[in-house]
PDB file of C-alpha atoms in Angstrom:
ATOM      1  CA  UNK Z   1      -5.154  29.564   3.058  1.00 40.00           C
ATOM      2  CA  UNK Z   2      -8.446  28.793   1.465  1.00 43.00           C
ATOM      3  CA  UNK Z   3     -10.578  26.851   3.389  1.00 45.00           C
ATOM      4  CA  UNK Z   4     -11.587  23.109   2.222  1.00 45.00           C
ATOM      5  CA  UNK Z   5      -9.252  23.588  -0.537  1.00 46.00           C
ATOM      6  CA  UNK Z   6      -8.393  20.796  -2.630  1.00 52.00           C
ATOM      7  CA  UNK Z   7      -4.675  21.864  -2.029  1.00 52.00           C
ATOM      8  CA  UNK Z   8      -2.419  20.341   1.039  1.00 49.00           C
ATOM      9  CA  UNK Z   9      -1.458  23.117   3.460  1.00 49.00           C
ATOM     10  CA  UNK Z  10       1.918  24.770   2.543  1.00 43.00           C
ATOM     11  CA  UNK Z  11       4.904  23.597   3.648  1.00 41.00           C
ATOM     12  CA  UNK Z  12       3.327  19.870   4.307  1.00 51.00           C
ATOM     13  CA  UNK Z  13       5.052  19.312   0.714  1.00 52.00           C
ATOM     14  CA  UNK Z  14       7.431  21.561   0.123  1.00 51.00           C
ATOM     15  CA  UNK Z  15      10.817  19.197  -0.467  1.00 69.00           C
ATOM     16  CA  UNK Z  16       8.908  15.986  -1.657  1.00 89.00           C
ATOM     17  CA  UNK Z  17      11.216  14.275   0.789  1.00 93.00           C
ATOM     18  CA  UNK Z  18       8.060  12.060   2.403  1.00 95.00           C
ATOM     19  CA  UNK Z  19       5.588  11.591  -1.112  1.00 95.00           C
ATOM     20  CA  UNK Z  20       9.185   9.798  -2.541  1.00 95.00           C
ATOM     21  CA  UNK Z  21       9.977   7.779   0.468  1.00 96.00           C
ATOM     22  CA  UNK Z  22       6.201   7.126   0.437  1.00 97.00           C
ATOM     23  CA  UNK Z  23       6.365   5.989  -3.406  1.00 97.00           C
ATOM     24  CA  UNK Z  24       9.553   4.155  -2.826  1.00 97.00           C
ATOM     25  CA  UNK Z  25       7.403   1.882   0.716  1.00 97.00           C
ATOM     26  CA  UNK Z  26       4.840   1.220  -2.222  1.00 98.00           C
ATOM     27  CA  UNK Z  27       6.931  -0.106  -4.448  1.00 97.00           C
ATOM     28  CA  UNK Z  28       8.873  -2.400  -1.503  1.00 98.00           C
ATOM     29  CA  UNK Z  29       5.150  -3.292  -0.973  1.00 97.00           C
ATOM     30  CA  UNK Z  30       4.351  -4.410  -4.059  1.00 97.00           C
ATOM     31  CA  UNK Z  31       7.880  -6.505  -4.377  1.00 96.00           C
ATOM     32  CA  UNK Z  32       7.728  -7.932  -1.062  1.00 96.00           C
ATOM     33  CA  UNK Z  33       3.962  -9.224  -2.400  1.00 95.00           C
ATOM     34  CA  UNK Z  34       5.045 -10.639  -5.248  1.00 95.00           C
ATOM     35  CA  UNK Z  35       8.396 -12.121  -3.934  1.00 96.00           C
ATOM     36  CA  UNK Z  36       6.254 -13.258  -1.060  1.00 95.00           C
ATOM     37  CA  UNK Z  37       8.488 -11.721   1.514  1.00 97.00           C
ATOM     38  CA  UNK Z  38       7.424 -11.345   4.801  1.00 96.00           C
ATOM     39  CA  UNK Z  39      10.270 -10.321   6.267  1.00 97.00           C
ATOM     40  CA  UNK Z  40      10.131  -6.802   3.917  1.00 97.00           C
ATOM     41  CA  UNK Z  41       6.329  -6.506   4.325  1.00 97.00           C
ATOM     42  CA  UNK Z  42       6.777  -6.399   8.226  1.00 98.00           C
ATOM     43  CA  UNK Z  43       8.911  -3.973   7.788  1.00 97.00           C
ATOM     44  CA  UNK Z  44       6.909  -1.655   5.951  1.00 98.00           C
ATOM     45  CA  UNK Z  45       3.131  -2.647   8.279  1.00 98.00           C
ATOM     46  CA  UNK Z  46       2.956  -0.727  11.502  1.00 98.00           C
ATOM     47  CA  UNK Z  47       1.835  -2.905  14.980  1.00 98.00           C
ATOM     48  CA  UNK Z  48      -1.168  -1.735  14.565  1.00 98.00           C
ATOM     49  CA  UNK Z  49      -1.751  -2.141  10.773  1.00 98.00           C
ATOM     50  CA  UNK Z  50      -5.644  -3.030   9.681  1.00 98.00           C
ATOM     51  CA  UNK Z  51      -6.128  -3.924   5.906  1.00 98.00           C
ATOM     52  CA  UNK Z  52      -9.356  -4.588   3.901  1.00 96.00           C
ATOM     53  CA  UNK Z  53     -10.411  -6.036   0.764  1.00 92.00           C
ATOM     54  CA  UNK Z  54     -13.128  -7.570  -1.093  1.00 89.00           C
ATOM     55  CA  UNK Z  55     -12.633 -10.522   1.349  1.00 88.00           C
ATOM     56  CA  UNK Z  56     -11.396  -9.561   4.192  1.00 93.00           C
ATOM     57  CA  UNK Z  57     -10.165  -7.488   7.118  1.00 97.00           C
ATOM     58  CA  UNK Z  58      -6.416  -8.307   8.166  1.00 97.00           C
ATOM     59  CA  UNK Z  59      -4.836  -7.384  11.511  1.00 98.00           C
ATOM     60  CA  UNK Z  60      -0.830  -7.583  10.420  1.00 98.00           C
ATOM     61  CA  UNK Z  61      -0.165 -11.037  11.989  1.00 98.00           C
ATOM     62  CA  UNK Z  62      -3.035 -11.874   9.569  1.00 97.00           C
ATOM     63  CA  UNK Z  63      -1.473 -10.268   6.658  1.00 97.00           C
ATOM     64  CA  UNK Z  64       1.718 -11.699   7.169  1.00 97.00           C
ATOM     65  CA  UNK Z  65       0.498 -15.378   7.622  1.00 96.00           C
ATOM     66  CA  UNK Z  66      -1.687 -15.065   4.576  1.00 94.00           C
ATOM     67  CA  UNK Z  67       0.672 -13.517   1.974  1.00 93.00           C
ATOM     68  CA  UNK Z  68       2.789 -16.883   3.135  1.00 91.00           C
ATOM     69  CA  UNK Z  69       0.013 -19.022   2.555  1.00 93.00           C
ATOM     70  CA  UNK Z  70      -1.994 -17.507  -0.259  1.00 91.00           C
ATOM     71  CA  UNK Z  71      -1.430 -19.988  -3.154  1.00 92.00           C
ATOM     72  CA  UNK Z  72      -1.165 -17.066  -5.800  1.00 92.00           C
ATOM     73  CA  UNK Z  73       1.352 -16.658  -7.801  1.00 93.00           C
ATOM     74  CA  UNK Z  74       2.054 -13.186  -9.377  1.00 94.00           C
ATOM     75  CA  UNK Z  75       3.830 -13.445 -12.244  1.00 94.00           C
ATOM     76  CA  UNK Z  76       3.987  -9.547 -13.198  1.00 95.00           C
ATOM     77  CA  UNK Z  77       3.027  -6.249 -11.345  1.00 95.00           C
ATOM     78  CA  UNK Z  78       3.275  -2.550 -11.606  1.00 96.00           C
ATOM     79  CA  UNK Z  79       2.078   0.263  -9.998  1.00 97.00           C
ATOM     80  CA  UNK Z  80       0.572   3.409 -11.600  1.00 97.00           C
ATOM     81  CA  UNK Z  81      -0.935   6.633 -10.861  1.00 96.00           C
ATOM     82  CA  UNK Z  82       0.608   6.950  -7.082  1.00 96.00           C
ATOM     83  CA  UNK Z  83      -0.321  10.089  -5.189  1.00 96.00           C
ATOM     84  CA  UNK Z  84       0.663  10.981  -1.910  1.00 96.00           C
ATOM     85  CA  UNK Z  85      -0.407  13.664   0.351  1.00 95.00           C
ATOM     86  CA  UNK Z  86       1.472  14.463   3.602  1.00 95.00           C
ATOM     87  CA  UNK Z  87      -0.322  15.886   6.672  1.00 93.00           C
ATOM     88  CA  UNK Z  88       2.467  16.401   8.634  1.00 93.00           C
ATOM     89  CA  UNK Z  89       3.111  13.137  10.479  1.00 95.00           C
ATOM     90  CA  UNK Z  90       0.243  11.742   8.696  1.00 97.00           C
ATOM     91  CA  UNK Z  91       0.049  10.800   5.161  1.00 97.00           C
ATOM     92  CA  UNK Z  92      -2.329   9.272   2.316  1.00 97.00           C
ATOM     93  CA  UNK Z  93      -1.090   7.231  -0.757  1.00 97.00           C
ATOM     94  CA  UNK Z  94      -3.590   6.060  -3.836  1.00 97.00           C
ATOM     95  CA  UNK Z  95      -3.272   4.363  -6.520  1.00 97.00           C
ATOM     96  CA  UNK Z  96      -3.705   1.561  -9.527  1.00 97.00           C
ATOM     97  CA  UNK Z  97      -2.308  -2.157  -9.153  1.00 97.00           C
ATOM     98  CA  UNK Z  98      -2.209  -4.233 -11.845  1.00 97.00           C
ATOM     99  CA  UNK Z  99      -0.930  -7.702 -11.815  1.00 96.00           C
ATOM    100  CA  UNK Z 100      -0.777 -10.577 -13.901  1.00 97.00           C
ATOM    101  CA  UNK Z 101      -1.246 -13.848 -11.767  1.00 96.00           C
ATOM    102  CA  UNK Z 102      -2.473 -17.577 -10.967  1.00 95.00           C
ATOM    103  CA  UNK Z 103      -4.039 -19.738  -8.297  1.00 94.00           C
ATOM    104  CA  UNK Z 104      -4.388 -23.191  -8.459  1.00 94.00           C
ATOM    105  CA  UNK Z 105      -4.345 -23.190 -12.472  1.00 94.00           C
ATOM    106  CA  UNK Z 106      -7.364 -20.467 -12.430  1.00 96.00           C
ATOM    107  CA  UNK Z 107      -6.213 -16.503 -14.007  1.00 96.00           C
ATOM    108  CA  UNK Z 108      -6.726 -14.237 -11.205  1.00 94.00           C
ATOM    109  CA  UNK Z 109      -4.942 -11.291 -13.179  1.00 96.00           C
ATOM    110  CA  UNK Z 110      -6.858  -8.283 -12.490  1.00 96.00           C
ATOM    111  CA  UNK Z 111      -6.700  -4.814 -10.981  1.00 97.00           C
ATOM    112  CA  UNK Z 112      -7.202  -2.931  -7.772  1.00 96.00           C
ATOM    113  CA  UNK Z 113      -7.492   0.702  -6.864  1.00 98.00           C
ATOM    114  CA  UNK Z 114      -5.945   1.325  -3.205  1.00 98.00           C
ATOM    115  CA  UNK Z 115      -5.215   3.520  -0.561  1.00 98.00           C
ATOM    116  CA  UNK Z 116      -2.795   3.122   2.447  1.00 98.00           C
ATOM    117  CA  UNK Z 117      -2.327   5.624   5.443  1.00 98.00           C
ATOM    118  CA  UNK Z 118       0.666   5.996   7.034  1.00 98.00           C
ATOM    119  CA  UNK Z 119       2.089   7.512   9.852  1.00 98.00           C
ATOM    120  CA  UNK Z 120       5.527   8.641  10.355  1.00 97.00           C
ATOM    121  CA  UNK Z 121       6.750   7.142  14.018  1.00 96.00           C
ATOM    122  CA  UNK Z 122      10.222   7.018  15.187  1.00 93.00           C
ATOM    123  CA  UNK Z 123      11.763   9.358  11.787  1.00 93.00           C
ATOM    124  CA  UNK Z 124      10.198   6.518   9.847  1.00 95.00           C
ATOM    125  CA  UNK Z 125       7.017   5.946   7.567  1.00 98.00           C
ATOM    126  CA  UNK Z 126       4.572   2.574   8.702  1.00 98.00           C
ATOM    127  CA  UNK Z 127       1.826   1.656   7.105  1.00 98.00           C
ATOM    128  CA  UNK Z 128      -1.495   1.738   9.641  1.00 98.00           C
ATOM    129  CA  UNK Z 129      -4.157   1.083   7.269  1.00 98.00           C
ATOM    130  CA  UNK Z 130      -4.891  -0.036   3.617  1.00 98.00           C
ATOM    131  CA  UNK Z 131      -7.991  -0.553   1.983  1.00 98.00           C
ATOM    132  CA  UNK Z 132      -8.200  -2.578  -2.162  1.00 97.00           C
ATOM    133  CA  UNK Z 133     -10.871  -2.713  -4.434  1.00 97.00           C
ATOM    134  CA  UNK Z 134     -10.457  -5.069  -7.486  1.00 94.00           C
ATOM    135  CA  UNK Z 135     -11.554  -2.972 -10.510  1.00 95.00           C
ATOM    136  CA  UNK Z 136     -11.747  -5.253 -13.486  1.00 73.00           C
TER     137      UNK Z 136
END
């Protein structure tokens, strides 16, 4: 092993198991967001989850209540250039959002680069921290 290598350690990837079940959570994100589904998101955000963004910082009671209240509506979304990195229980997703959507009348379509961090508890992957940054 070379150290500070750009490359994960071996055997933290081997199968590809975790980066899909990892890509898979993303996309249940991104569906429970624009179905407005709690109940999925809640699922996927662990106890402990803290999220930022332009506006804000979200504990997960926070996130829940506002992705019920948030008057957007997102008509379209996808998801593009995921990468995920698995440190053994540990793991880091990035990647592109685009979406096209409304609030009160006003275009809020737009893009954001992210990056979640999950942890693997219990045999199963939870979200503890996310962090957006609208790009155009």
């Amino acid at each position: 092993m070379v150290p500070n290598s750009d490359k994960p350690l071996p055997g933290n990837t081997a199968s590809g198991e975790d980066e899909q079940a990892l890509y898979q959570l993303e996309r249940d994100w991104a569906d429970a967001s624009m179905k407005k589904d709690a109940g999925a998101l809640d699922r996927i955000l662990a106890a402990d989850f803290v999220g930022h963004d332009e506006s804000a910082t979200r504990n997960k009671q926070q996130t829940l209540n506002s992705l019920k209240s948030d008057p957007t509506q997102i008509e379209s979304g996808a998801l593009s250039e995921m990468k995920a990195v698995v440190f053994g229980d540990t793991a880091v997703v990035h990647g592109l959002w685009t979406q096209k959507s409304s609030s009160r009348g006003k275009d809020t379509s737009g893009r954001n680069r992210w990056t979640d961090t999950f942890v693997k508890r219990d045999g199963r992957w939870q979200c503890v921290g996310s962090y957006s940054v609208q790009v155009e």
